[in-house]
C-alpha cells in the first residue's frame, strides 16, 4: 500500500514511508543532529544553545541581543531565510536613506551601487543585492515600486524553494545568484551595450529570478495568477522573461527602460541550472497552484519594476 510523505510529498512503500528512510528533503529543515524525526524535545529553539545543528538564519539570530526563541519578537524569522532576506532588503532601504542624508549620492553609491566604474568595490557585490532604487532621493525616475515588486516575487516563491532546499542552501542560492546577476549585467553592458546606460545596478531581481527558475524547472506547469486575475503556467512567465531580456541584450540595450536585463537573464539561468540539479538529485514535488499579486513576474516592467535607474 503506497504512503505519501507529508514533508516532501513523495509516495513510498511501508518500509520507506518515514522521512529518515527515503532521504526526505524535509530532514534538512529540522535542527536534529542525528537526522531522525523523533519525539524528543529539540532545544535548538533556545537562543545560544550548544551542541545543536542550526540553520544560517538561526545562528545569525542567536547573535542578536533580543529574544529569538518561540515567544520572542523575532521568532518568526528563525530558520526562515526568505523572510530574513526580505527584512534585510527593507532595512537596507533605511540604511540607504541614512547614507544619502549624511553623504549625498556619492556616499550612497559608494556603499550600495555596483558600478562598472568601480567593480573593485567588492562590498557592493553583496549590498547591491539588498539595495533598491532609493525613492527618497530627489530624482524623478526613482520609485518605491522597485523594492515592492521584488518583495512580492520573493515572498510568494521564496518559501516554496526554501522548503525543499533547506535554509542554508537557499541562502547560498540567493547570494550567489545575486552576485552573478550583478556582475553579469556589467559584462552585458561591456559586450553589447552603451557603457553609459545600464552600467550600475541595484536590486534583488537577479536572486528573485533565480528562485523563479528553480520553481519553473521543478514544476513547469504550476498555475500562477499575477494581478490576481490572469492565470497561466509558470513556464510561460519564465520563458517570456528570458526572451525579452535576451533580445534587449542582443540589440544593445541591456539596461533598456532602466531595467538590468543582463542581471535578469543571468539570475534566471542560475536558477534553472540549480533547479535541474535538484530535480536530478532530490525527489521534490511542488503544489499545483500559487497566487501572485501585482509586480510578480510578468507584471509592469517585470520583477525589476517599471522605469527608473538601472535596477534588477
PDB file of C-alpha atoms in Angstrom:
ATOM      1  CA  UNK A   1       0.000   0.000   0.000  1.00  0.00           C
ATOM      2  CA  UNK A   2       1.566   3.370  -1.010  1.00  0.00           C
ATOM      3  CA  UNK A   3       2.106   6.085   1.555  1.00  0.00           C
ATOM      4  CA  UNK A   4       2.539   9.820   0.942  1.00  0.00           C
ATOM      5  CA  UNK A   5       5.186  11.664   2.902  1.00  0.00           C
ATOM      6  CA  UNK A   6       3.652  14.835   4.275  1.00  0.00           C
ATOM      7  CA  UNK A   7       7.041  16.560   4.362  1.00  0.00           C
ATOM      8  CA  UNK A   8       8.188  16.158   0.753  1.00  0.00           C
ATOM      9  CA  UNK A   9       5.057  14.862  -0.967  1.00  0.00           C
ATOM     10  CA  UNK A  10       6.677  11.686  -2.307  1.00  0.00           C
ATOM     11  CA  UNK A  11       4.977   8.304  -2.468  1.00  0.00           C
ATOM     12  CA  UNK A  12       6.702   5.346  -0.783  1.00  0.00           C
ATOM     13  CA  UNK A  13       6.144   1.800   0.383  1.00  0.00           C
ATOM     14  CA  UNK A  14       5.700   0.932   4.055  1.00  0.00           C
ATOM     15  CA  UNK A  15       9.439   0.329   4.506  1.00  0.00           C
ATOM     16  CA  UNK A  16      10.353   3.790   3.227  1.00  0.00           C
ATOM     17  CA  UNK A  17       7.421   5.946   4.257  1.00  0.00           C
ATOM     18  CA  UNK A  18       9.260   7.547   7.204  1.00  0.00           C
ATOM     19  CA  UNK A  19      11.266  10.700   6.271  1.00  0.00           C
ATOM     20  CA  UNK A  20      14.559   9.291   7.527  1.00  0.00           C
ATOM     21  CA  UNK A  21      14.175   6.210   5.315  1.00  0.00           C
ATOM     22  CA  UNK A  22      13.904   7.920   1.930  1.00  0.00           C
ATOM     23  CA  UNK A  23      16.292  10.872   2.147  1.00  0.00           C
ATOM     24  CA  UNK A  24      13.394  13.261   2.674  1.00  0.00           C
ATOM     25  CA  UNK A  25      14.308  16.841   1.772  1.00  0.00           C
ATOM     26  CA  UNK A  26      12.368  17.930   4.844  1.00  0.00           C
ATOM     27  CA  UNK A  27      15.102  16.482   7.053  1.00  0.00           C
ATOM     28  CA  UNK A  28      17.299  19.455   6.188  1.00  0.00           C
ATOM     29  CA  UNK A  29      14.797  21.803   7.764  1.00  0.00           C
ATOM     30  CA  UNK A  30      14.990  20.107  11.172  1.00  0.00           C
ATOM     31  CA  UNK A  31      17.532  21.049  13.800  1.00  0.00           C
ATOM     32  CA  UNK A  32      18.271  17.429  14.641  1.00  0.00           C
ATOM     33  CA  UNK A  33      21.956  16.417  14.598  1.00  0.00           C
ATOM     34  CA  UNK A  34      21.061  12.739  14.306  1.00  0.00           C
ATOM     35  CA  UNK A  35      18.962  13.376  11.190  1.00  0.00           C
ATOM     36  CA  UNK A  36      15.968  11.469  12.584  1.00  0.00           C
ATOM     37  CA  UNK A  37      12.455  12.663  13.263  1.00  0.00           C
ATOM     38  CA  UNK A  38      11.823  11.748  16.888  1.00  0.00           C
ATOM     39  CA  UNK A  39       9.537  12.875  19.666  1.00  0.00           C
ATOM     40  CA  UNK A  40      12.277  14.319  21.848  1.00  0.00           C
ATOM     41  CA  UNK A  41      12.477  17.987  22.699  1.00  0.00           C
ATOM     42  CA  UNK A  42      14.626  19.972  20.276  1.00  0.00           C
ATOM     43  CA  UNK A  43      16.456  22.513  22.398  1.00  0.00           C
ATOM     44  CA  UNK A  44      17.774  24.339  19.317  1.00  0.00           C
ATOM     45  CA  UNK A  45      14.812  26.717  19.632  1.00  0.00           C
ATOM     46  CA  UNK A  46      16.576  28.252  22.623  1.00  0.00           C
ATOM     47  CA  UNK A  47      18.904  31.068  21.654  1.00  0.00           C
ATOM     48  CA  UNK A  48      22.511  30.334  22.474  1.00  0.00           C
ATOM     49  CA  UNK A  49      22.118  26.571  22.921  1.00  0.00           C
ATOM     50  CA  UNK A  50      25.160  24.487  22.055  1.00  0.00           C
ATOM     51  CA  UNK A  51      25.740  21.111  20.508  1.00  0.00           C
ATOM     52  CA  UNK A  52      22.795  21.504  18.126  1.00  0.00           C
ATOM     53  CA  UNK A  53      22.718  21.792  14.363  1.00  0.00           C
ATOM     54  CA  UNK A  54      21.300  25.167  13.355  1.00  0.00           C
ATOM     55  CA  UNK A  55      20.389  26.924  10.160  1.00  0.00           C
ATOM     56  CA  UNK A  56      22.168  30.016   8.895  1.00  0.00           C
ATOM     57  CA  UNK A  57      19.269  32.206   9.973  1.00  0.00           C
ATOM     58  CA  UNK A  58      19.116  30.647  13.443  1.00  0.00           C
ATOM     59  CA  UNK A  59      22.816  31.208  14.123  1.00  0.00           C
ATOM     60  CA  UNK A  60      22.564  34.810  12.963  1.00  0.00           C
ATOM     61  CA  UNK A  61      19.559  35.462  15.167  1.00  0.00           C
ATOM     62  CA  UNK A  62      21.290  33.897  18.177  1.00  0.00           C
ATOM     63  CA  UNK A  63      23.887  36.665  17.964  1.00  0.00           C
ATOM     64  CA  UNK A  64      21.255  39.378  18.403  1.00  0.00           C
ATOM     65  CA  UNK A  65      20.659  40.806  21.911  1.00  0.00           C
ATOM     66  CA  UNK A  66      16.949  40.063  21.502  1.00  0.00           C
ATOM     67  CA  UNK A  67      14.914  37.023  22.466  1.00  0.00           C
ATOM     68  CA  UNK A  68      14.554  34.952  19.290  1.00  0.00           C
ATOM     69  CA  UNK A  69      13.024  31.920  20.981  1.00  0.00           C
ATOM     70  CA  UNK A  70       9.491  30.665  20.289  1.00  0.00           C
ATOM     71  CA  UNK A  71       7.895  33.510  22.224  1.00  0.00           C
ATOM     72  CA  UNK A  72      10.347  36.228  21.213  1.00  0.00           C
ATOM     73  CA  UNK A  73       9.633  39.091  18.811  1.00  0.00           C
ATOM     74  CA  UNK A  74      11.942  37.629  16.136  1.00  0.00           C
ATOM     75  CA  UNK A  75      10.800  34.008  16.399  1.00  0.00           C
ATOM     76  CA  UNK A  76       9.115  34.323  13.012  1.00  0.00           C
ATOM     77  CA  UNK A  77      12.500  34.690  11.284  1.00  0.00           C
ATOM     78  CA  UNK A  78      14.226  31.734  12.965  1.00  0.00           C
ATOM     79  CA  UNK A  79      15.163  29.170  10.339  1.00  0.00           C
ATOM     80  CA  UNK A  80      13.365  31.221   7.691  1.00  0.00           C
ATOM     81  CA  UNK A  81      15.833  32.841   5.302  1.00  0.00           C
ATOM     82  CA  UNK A  82      13.191  34.045   2.851  1.00  0.00           C
ATOM     83  CA  UNK A  83      11.648  36.480   5.294  1.00  0.00           C
ATOM     84  CA  UNK A  84      15.016  37.281   6.813  1.00  0.00           C
ATOM     85  CA  UNK A  85      16.216  38.439   3.403  1.00  0.00           C
ATOM     86  CA  UNK A  86      13.009  40.397   2.854  1.00  0.00           C
ATOM     87  CA  UNK A  87      13.564  42.152   6.180  1.00  0.00           C
ATOM     88  CA  UNK A  88      17.173  42.893   5.224  1.00  0.00           C
ATOM     89  CA  UNK A  89      16.006  44.460   1.962  1.00  0.00           C
ATOM     90  CA  UNK A  90      13.773  46.924   3.778  1.00  0.00           C
ATOM     91  CA  UNK A  91      16.367  47.619   6.468  1.00  0.00           C
ATOM     92  CA  UNK A  92      18.875  48.308   3.701  1.00  0.00           C
ATOM     93  CA  UNK A  93      16.456  50.842   2.244  1.00  0.00           C
ATOM     94  CA  UNK A  94      16.562  52.643   5.598  1.00  0.00           C
ATOM     95  CA  UNK A  95      20.372  52.491   5.520  1.00  0.00           C
ATOM     96  CA  UNK A  96      20.296  53.962   2.008  1.00  0.00           C
ATOM     97  CA  UNK A  97      18.241  56.858   3.322  1.00  0.00           C
ATOM     98  CA  UNK A  98      20.751  57.437   6.126  1.00  0.00           C
ATOM     99  CA  UNK A  99      23.734  57.284   3.764  1.00  0.00           C
ATOM    100  CA  UNK A 100      22.111  59.776   1.420  1.00  0.00           C
ATOM    101  CA  UNK A 101      21.213  62.097   4.286  1.00  0.00           C
ATOM    102  CA  UNK A 102      24.798  62.046   5.584  1.00  0.00           C
ATOM    103  CA  UNK A 103      26.874  61.998   2.393  1.00  0.00           C
ATOM    104  CA  UNK A 104      24.545  62.511  -0.540  1.00  0.00           C
ATOM    105  CA  UNK A 105      24.548  60.486  -3.749  1.00  0.00           C
ATOM    106  CA  UNK A 106      28.311  59.915  -3.570  1.00  0.00           C
ATOM    107  CA  UNK A 107      28.243  58.079  -0.241  1.00  0.00           C
ATOM    108  CA  UNK A 108      25.083  56.202  -1.183  1.00  0.00           C
ATOM    109  CA  UNK A 109      26.576  54.870  -4.415  1.00  0.00           C
ATOM    110  CA  UNK A 110      29.908  54.109  -2.728  1.00  0.00           C
ATOM    111  CA  UNK A 111      28.172  51.852  -0.224  1.00  0.00           C
ATOM    112  CA  UNK A 112      25.362  50.283  -2.217  1.00  0.00           C
ATOM    113  CA  UNK A 113      25.689  50.602  -6.012  1.00  0.00           C
ATOM    114  CA  UNK A 114      27.535  48.001  -8.078  1.00  0.00           C
ATOM    115  CA  UNK A 115      29.042  50.026 -10.884  1.00  0.00           C
ATOM    116  CA  UNK A 116      31.092  49.414 -13.997  1.00  0.00           C
ATOM    117  CA  UNK A 117      33.203  52.372 -12.917  1.00  0.00           C
ATOM    118  CA  UNK A 118      34.146  50.719  -9.602  1.00  0.00           C
ATOM    119  CA  UNK A 119      33.721  46.927  -9.799  1.00  0.00           C
ATOM    120  CA  UNK A 120      36.620  46.577  -7.340  1.00  0.00           C
ATOM    121  CA  UNK A 121      34.307  47.789  -4.565  1.00  0.00           C
ATOM    122  CA  UNK A 122      33.583  44.185  -3.670  1.00  0.00           C
ATOM    123  CA  UNK A 123      31.250  45.023  -0.796  1.00  0.00           C
ATOM    124  CA  UNK A 124      28.767  46.358  -3.346  1.00  0.00           C
ATOM    125  CA  UNK A 125      28.596  42.889  -4.888  1.00  0.00           C
ATOM    126  CA  UNK A 126      26.554  41.999  -1.791  1.00  0.00           C
ATOM    127  CA  UNK A 127      24.995  45.290  -0.674  1.00  0.00           C
ATOM    128  CA  UNK A 128      23.613  45.973  -4.153  1.00  0.00           C
ATOM    129  CA  UNK A 129      21.525  42.802  -3.897  1.00  0.00           C
ATOM    130  CA  UNK A 130      19.585  44.175  -0.916  1.00  0.00           C
ATOM    131  CA  UNK A 131      19.596  47.830  -2.012  1.00  0.00           C
ATOM    132  CA  UNK A 132      16.911  49.149  -4.353  1.00  0.00           C
ATOM    133  CA  UNK A 133      16.074  52.311  -6.231  1.00  0.00           C
ATOM    134  CA  UNK A 134      16.078  54.923  -3.462  1.00  0.00           C
ATOM    135  CA  UNK A 135      12.674  56.581  -3.798  1.00  0.00           C
ATOM    136  CA  UNK A 136      13.664  59.182  -1.201  1.00  0.00           C
ATOM    137  CA  UNK A 137      16.340  60.716  -3.438  1.00  0.00           C
ATOM    138  CA  UNK A 138      15.261  63.795  -5.452  1.00  0.00           C
ATOM    139  CA  UNK A 139      15.425  62.014  -8.786  1.00  0.00           C
ATOM    140  CA  UNK A 140      12.210  61.738 -10.836  1.00  0.00           C
ATOM    141  CA  UNK A 141      12.945  58.244 -12.098  1.00  0.00           C
ATOM    142  CA  UNK A 142      13.317  56.596  -8.680  1.00  0.00           C
ATOM    143  CA  UNK A 143      10.373  54.728  -7.180  1.00  0.00           C
ATOM    144  CA  UNK A 144       9.461  52.569  -4.205  1.00  0.00           C
ATOM    145  CA  UNK A 145       7.777  50.113  -6.564  1.00  0.00           C
ATOM    146  CA  UNK A 146      11.177  48.607  -7.343  1.00  0.00           C
ATOM    147  CA  UNK A 147      11.537  47.049  -3.902  1.00  0.00           C
ATOM    148  CA  UNK A 148       7.821  46.270  -3.678  1.00  0.00           C
ATOM    149  CA  UNK A 149       7.842  44.243  -6.904  1.00  0.00           C
ATOM    150  CA  UNK A 150      10.926  42.275  -5.878  1.00  0.00           C
ATOM    151  CA  UNK A 151       9.487  41.676  -2.415  1.00  0.00           C
ATOM    152  CA  UNK A 152       6.294  40.212  -3.876  1.00  0.00           C
ATOM    153  CA  UNK A 153       8.170  37.753  -6.101  1.00  0.00           C
ATOM    154  CA  UNK A 154      10.420  36.604  -3.248  1.00  0.00           C
ATOM    155  CA  UNK A 155       7.507  36.458  -0.805  1.00  0.00           C
ATOM    156  CA  UNK A 156       5.470  34.097  -2.984  1.00  0.00           C
ATOM    157  CA  UNK A 157       8.189  31.862  -4.432  1.00  0.00           C
ATOM    158  CA  UNK A 158      10.976  32.013  -1.823  1.00  0.00           C
ATOM    159  CA  UNK A 159       9.299  29.864   0.859  1.00  0.00           C
ATOM    160  CA  UNK A 160       8.480  27.221  -1.744  1.00  0.00           C
ATOM    161  CA  UNK A 161      12.133  26.881  -2.781  1.00  0.00           C
ATOM    162  CA  UNK A 162      13.471  27.143   0.764  1.00  0.00           C
ATOM    163  CA  UNK A 163      11.140  24.376   1.890  1.00  0.00           C
ATOM    164  CA  UNK A 164      12.850  21.892  -0.413  1.00  0.00           C
ATOM    165  CA  UNK A 165      16.437  23.144  -0.330  1.00  0.00           C
ATOM    166  CA  UNK A 166      16.756  23.983   3.349  1.00  0.00           C
ATOM    167  CA  UNK A 167      17.625  27.424   4.721  1.00  0.00           C
ATOM    168  CA  UNK A 168      21.387  27.121   4.245  1.00  0.00           C
ATOM    169  CA  UNK A 169      21.244  26.170   0.573  1.00  0.00           C
ATOM    170  CA  UNK A 170      18.532  28.745  -0.058  1.00  0.00           C
ATOM    171  CA  UNK A 171      20.761  31.455   1.411  1.00  0.00           C
ATOM    172  CA  UNK A 172      23.651  30.337  -0.798  1.00  0.00           C
ATOM    173  CA  UNK A 173      21.414  30.349  -3.876  1.00  0.00           C
ATOM    174  CA  UNK A 174      20.124  33.834  -3.090  1.00  0.00           C
ATOM    175  CA  UNK A 175      23.543  35.420  -2.528  1.00  0.00           C
ATOM    176  CA  UNK A 176      25.416  33.618  -5.318  1.00  0.00           C
ATOM    177  CA  UNK A 177      22.712  34.268  -7.904  1.00  0.00           C
ATOM    178  CA  UNK A 178      22.501  37.911  -6.823  1.00  0.00           C
ATOM    179  CA  UNK A 179      26.254  38.428  -7.157  1.00  0.00           C
ATOM    180  CA  UNK A 180      26.481  36.664 -10.520  1.00  0.00           C
ATOM    181  CA  UNK A 181      23.471  38.586 -11.804  1.00  0.00           C
ATOM    182  CA  UNK A 182      25.018  41.929 -10.892  1.00  0.00           C
ATOM    183  CA  UNK A 183      28.359  41.072 -12.463  1.00  0.00           C
ATOM    184  CA  UNK A 184      26.533  39.612 -15.462  1.00  0.00           C
ATOM    185  CA  UNK A 185      24.812  42.947 -16.027  1.00  0.00           C
ATOM    186  CA  UNK A 186      28.133  44.763 -16.094  1.00  0.00           C
ATOM    187  CA  UNK A 187      29.521  42.174 -18.520  1.00  0.00           C
ATOM    188  CA  UNK A 188      26.471  42.566 -20.779  1.00  0.00           C
ATOM    189  CA  UNK A 189      26.999  46.322 -20.891  1.00  0.00           C
ATOM    190  CA  UNK A 190      30.667  45.897 -21.812  1.00  0.00           C
ATOM    191  CA  UNK A 191      29.962  43.364 -24.574  1.00  0.00           C
ATOM    192  CA  UNK A 192      26.658  44.533 -26.019  1.00  0.00           C
ATOM    193  CA  UNK A 193      25.653  47.942 -24.725  1.00  0.00           C
ATOM    194  CA  UNK A 194      26.425  51.587 -24.221  1.00  0.00           C
ATOM    195  CA  UNK A 195      28.671  51.789 -21.115  1.00  0.00           C
ATOM    196  CA  UNK A 196      26.887  54.982 -20.052  1.00  0.00           C
ATOM    197  CA  UNK A 197      23.499  53.243 -19.828  1.00  0.00           C
ATOM    198  CA  UNK A 198      22.809  50.311 -17.535  1.00  0.00           C
ATOM    199  CA  UNK A 199      26.328  50.339 -16.092  1.00  0.00           C
ATOM    200  CA  UNK A 200      25.212  50.442 -12.468  1.00  0.00           C
ATOM    201  CA  UNK A 201      22.845  48.060 -10.739  1.00  0.00           C
ATOM    202  CA  UNK A 202      20.712  47.821  -7.630  1.00  0.00           C
ATOM    203  CA  UNK A 203      18.161  45.273  -6.529  1.00  0.00           C
ATOM    204  CA  UNK A 204      17.296  41.659  -5.825  1.00  0.00           C
ATOM    205  CA  UNK A 205      15.673  40.712  -9.118  1.00  0.00           C
ATOM    206  CA  UNK A 206      18.631  38.524 -10.091  1.00  0.00           C
ATOM    207  CA  UNK A 207      18.066  36.451  -6.947  1.00  0.00           C
ATOM    208  CA  UNK A 208      14.285  36.621  -7.395  1.00  0.00           C
ATOM    209  CA  UNK A 209      14.540  35.276 -10.936  1.00  0.00           C
ATOM    210  CA  UNK A 210      16.875  32.515  -9.759  1.00  0.00           C
ATOM    211  CA  UNK A 211      14.121  31.467  -7.370  1.00  0.00           C
ATOM    212  CA  UNK A 212      11.624  31.652 -10.222  1.00  0.00           C
ATOM    213  CA  UNK A 213      13.907  29.488 -12.370  1.00  0.00           C
ATOM    214  CA  UNK A 214      14.124  26.799  -9.686  1.00  0.00           C
ATOM    215  CA  UNK A 215      10.339  26.620  -9.339  1.00  0.00           C
ATOM    216  CA  UNK A 216       9.905  26.516 -13.123  1.00  0.00           C
ATOM    217  CA  UNK A 217      12.197  23.519 -13.511  1.00  0.00           C
ATOM    218  CA  UNK A 218      10.629  21.621 -10.630  1.00  0.00           C
ATOM    219  CA  UNK A 219       7.072  22.263 -11.777  1.00  0.00           C
ATOM    220  CA  UNK A 220       6.800  23.991 -15.168  1.00  0.00           C
ATOM    221  CA  UNK A 221       3.014  23.655 -15.210  1.00  0.00           C
ATOM    222  CA  UNK A 222       2.493  25.309 -11.831  1.00  0.00           C
ATOM    223  CA  UNK A 223      -0.556  27.562 -12.244  1.00  0.00           C
ATOM    224  CA  UNK A 224       0.076  31.108 -11.079  1.00  0.00           C
ATOM    225  CA  UNK A 225      -2.044  34.246 -11.011  1.00  0.00           C
ATOM    226  CA  UNK A 226      -0.448  37.637 -11.443  1.00  0.00           C
ATOM    227  CA  UNK A 227      -2.577  40.647 -10.684  1.00  0.00           C
ATOM    228  CA  UNK A 228      -4.812  38.034  -9.027  1.00  0.00           C
ATOM    229  CA  UNK A 229      -6.618  37.710 -12.365  1.00  0.00           C
ATOM    230  CA  UNK A 230      -4.612  36.215 -15.241  1.00  0.00           C
ATOM    231  CA  UNK A 231      -3.875  32.516 -14.885  1.00  0.00           C
ATOM    232  CA  UNK A 232      -1.072  30.745 -16.728  1.00  0.00           C
ATOM    233  CA  UNK A 233       1.621  28.086 -16.239  1.00  0.00           C
ATOM    234  CA  UNK A 234       4.741  29.487 -14.643  1.00  0.00           C
ATOM    235  CA  UNK A 235       6.858  28.251 -17.560  1.00  0.00           C
ATOM    236  CA  UNK A 236       5.307  30.872 -19.841  1.00  0.00           C
ATOM    237  CA  UNK A 237       6.246  33.678 -17.457  1.00  0.00           C
ATOM    238  CA  UNK A 238       9.789  32.369 -17.244  1.00  0.00           C
ATOM    239  CA  UNK A 239      10.193  31.838 -20.984  1.00  0.00           C
ATOM    240  CA  UNK A 240       8.737  35.269 -21.732  1.00  0.00           C
ATOM    241  CA  UNK A 241      11.090  36.964 -19.282  1.00  0.00           C
ATOM    242  CA  UNK A 242      14.100  35.138 -20.749  1.00  0.00           C
ATOM    243  CA  UNK A 243      13.188  36.017 -24.344  1.00  0.00           C
ATOM    244  CA  UNK A 244      12.623  39.705 -23.609  1.00  0.00           C
ATOM    245  CA  UNK A 245      15.868  40.004 -21.646  1.00  0.00           C
ATOM    246  CA  UNK A 246      17.914  38.163 -24.278  1.00  0.00           C
ATOM    247  CA  UNK A 247      16.517  40.254 -27.150  1.00  0.00           C
ATOM    248  CA  UNK A 248      17.194  43.556 -25.420  1.00  0.00           C
ATOM    249  CA  UNK A 249      20.741  42.467 -24.574  1.00  0.00           C
ATOM    250  CA  UNK A 250      21.485  41.400 -28.156  1.00  0.00           C
ATOM    251  CA  UNK A 251      20.155  44.634 -29.679  1.00  0.00           C
ATOM    252  CA  UNK A 252      22.461  46.620 -27.404  1.00  0.00           C
ATOM    253  CA  UNK A 253      20.070  47.630 -24.623  1.00  0.00           C
ATOM    254  CA  UNK A 254      20.993  45.524 -21.572  1.00  0.00           C
ATOM    255  CA  UNK A 255      19.838  48.459 -19.441  1.00  0.00           C
ATOM    256  CA  UNK A 256      16.791  49.246 -21.578  1.00  0.00           C
ATOM    257  CA  UNK A 257      13.917  51.028 -19.829  1.00  0.00           C
ATOM    258  CA  UNK A 258      16.083  51.320 -16.757  1.00  0.00           C
ATOM    259  CA  UNK A 259      15.945  47.570 -16.100  1.00  0.00           C
ATOM    260  CA  UNK A 260      19.052  45.392 -15.818  1.00  0.00           C
ATOM    261  CA  UNK A 261      18.122  42.735 -18.373  1.00  0.00           C
ATOM    262  CA  UNK A 262      21.560  41.150 -18.188  1.00  0.00           C
ATOM    263  CA  UNK A 263      21.060  40.592 -14.467  1.00  0.00           C
ATOM    264  CA  UNK A 264      17.595  39.146 -15.101  1.00  0.00           C
ATOM    265  CA  UNK A 265      18.888  36.640 -17.625  1.00  0.00           C
ATOM    266  CA  UNK A 266      21.900  35.548 -15.580  1.00  0.00           C
ATOM    267  CA  UNK A 267      19.818  35.122 -12.431  1.00  0.00           C
ATOM    268  CA  UNK A 268      17.266  33.073 -14.315  1.00  0.00           C
ATOM    269  CA  UNK A 269      19.937  30.816 -15.830  1.00  0.00           C
ATOM    270  CA  UNK A 270      21.483  30.214 -12.403  1.00  0.00           C
ATOM    271  CA  UNK A 271      18.074  29.241 -11.050  1.00  0.00           C
ATOM    272  CA  UNK A 272      17.332  26.910 -13.942  1.00  0.00           C
ATOM    273  CA  UNK A 273      20.708  25.198 -13.518  1.00  0.00           C
ATOM    274  CA  UNK A 274      20.176  24.743  -9.796  1.00  0.00           C
ATOM    275  CA  UNK A 275      16.625  23.543 -10.400  1.00  0.00           C
ATOM    276  CA  UNK A 276      17.960  20.866 -12.742  1.00  0.00           C
ATOM    277  CA  UNK A 277      20.405  19.793 -10.040  1.00  0.00           C
ATOM    278  CA  UNK A 278      17.594  19.464  -7.502  1.00  0.00           C
ATOM    279  CA  UNK A 279      15.409  17.616  -9.975  1.00  0.00           C
ATOM    280  CA  UNK A 280      18.106  15.039 -10.681  1.00  0.00           C
ATOM    281  CA  UNK A 281      19.243  14.539  -7.100  1.00  0.00           C
ATOM    282  CA  UNK A 282      16.160  15.018  -4.922  1.00  0.00           C
ATOM    283  CA  UNK A 283      12.618  13.740  -5.021  1.00  0.00           C
ATOM    284  CA  UNK A 284      10.773  17.055  -4.912  1.00  0.00           C
ATOM    285  CA  UNK A 285       7.127  17.828  -5.558  1.00  0.00           C
ATOM    286  CA  UNK A 286       5.612  21.294  -5.745  1.00  0.00           C
ATOM    287  CA  UNK A 287       1.988  22.421  -5.407  1.00  0.00           C
ATOM    288  CA  UNK A 288      -0.247  22.755  -8.441  1.00  0.00           C
ATOM    289  CA  UNK A 289      -1.270  26.365  -7.925  1.00  0.00           C
ATOM    290  CA  UNK A 290       0.198  29.548  -6.484  1.00  0.00           C
ATOM    291  CA  UNK A 291      -1.350  33.001  -6.430  1.00  0.00           C
ATOM    292  CA  UNK A 292       0.700  36.084  -7.152  1.00  0.00           C
ATOM    293  CA  UNK A 293      -0.120  39.726  -6.798  1.00  0.00           C
ATOM    294  CA  UNK A 294       0.860  42.778  -8.858  1.00  0.00           C
ATOM    295  CA  UNK A 295       4.547  43.087  -9.519  1.00  0.00           C
ATOM    296  CA  UNK A 296       5.129  39.394  -9.922  1.00  0.00           C
ATOM    297  CA  UNK A 297       6.894  38.041 -12.975  1.00  0.00           C
ATOM    298  CA  UNK A 298       5.043  39.408 -15.943  1.00  0.00           C
ATOM    299  CA  UNK A 299       3.861  42.495 -14.074  1.00  0.00           C
ATOM    300  CA  UNK A 300       4.752  46.017 -15.173  1.00  0.00           C
ATOM    301  CA  UNK A 301       8.398  46.149 -16.093  1.00  0.00           C
ATOM    302  CA  UNK A 302       8.967  42.586 -14.872  1.00  0.00           C
ATOM    303  CA  UNK A 303      10.411  41.809 -11.444  1.00  0.00           C
ATOM    304  CA  UNK A 304      12.658  44.860 -11.609  1.00  0.00           C
ATOM    305  CA  UNK A 305       9.735  47.248 -11.799  1.00  0.00           C
ATOM    306  CA  UNK A 306       8.899  49.895 -14.408  1.00  0.00           C
ATOM    307  CA  UNK A 307      11.405  52.548 -15.473  1.00  0.00           C
ATOM    308  CA  UNK A 308      13.950  54.029 -13.097  1.00  0.00           C
ATOM    309  CA  UNK A 309      17.701  53.895 -12.794  1.00  0.00           C
ATOM    310  CA  UNK A 310      19.490  50.667 -13.509  1.00  0.00           C
ATOM    311  CA  UNK A 311      17.902  48.091 -11.317  1.00  0.00           C
ATOM    312  CA  UNK A 312      17.204  44.401 -11.182  1.00  0.00           C
TER     313      UNK A 312
END
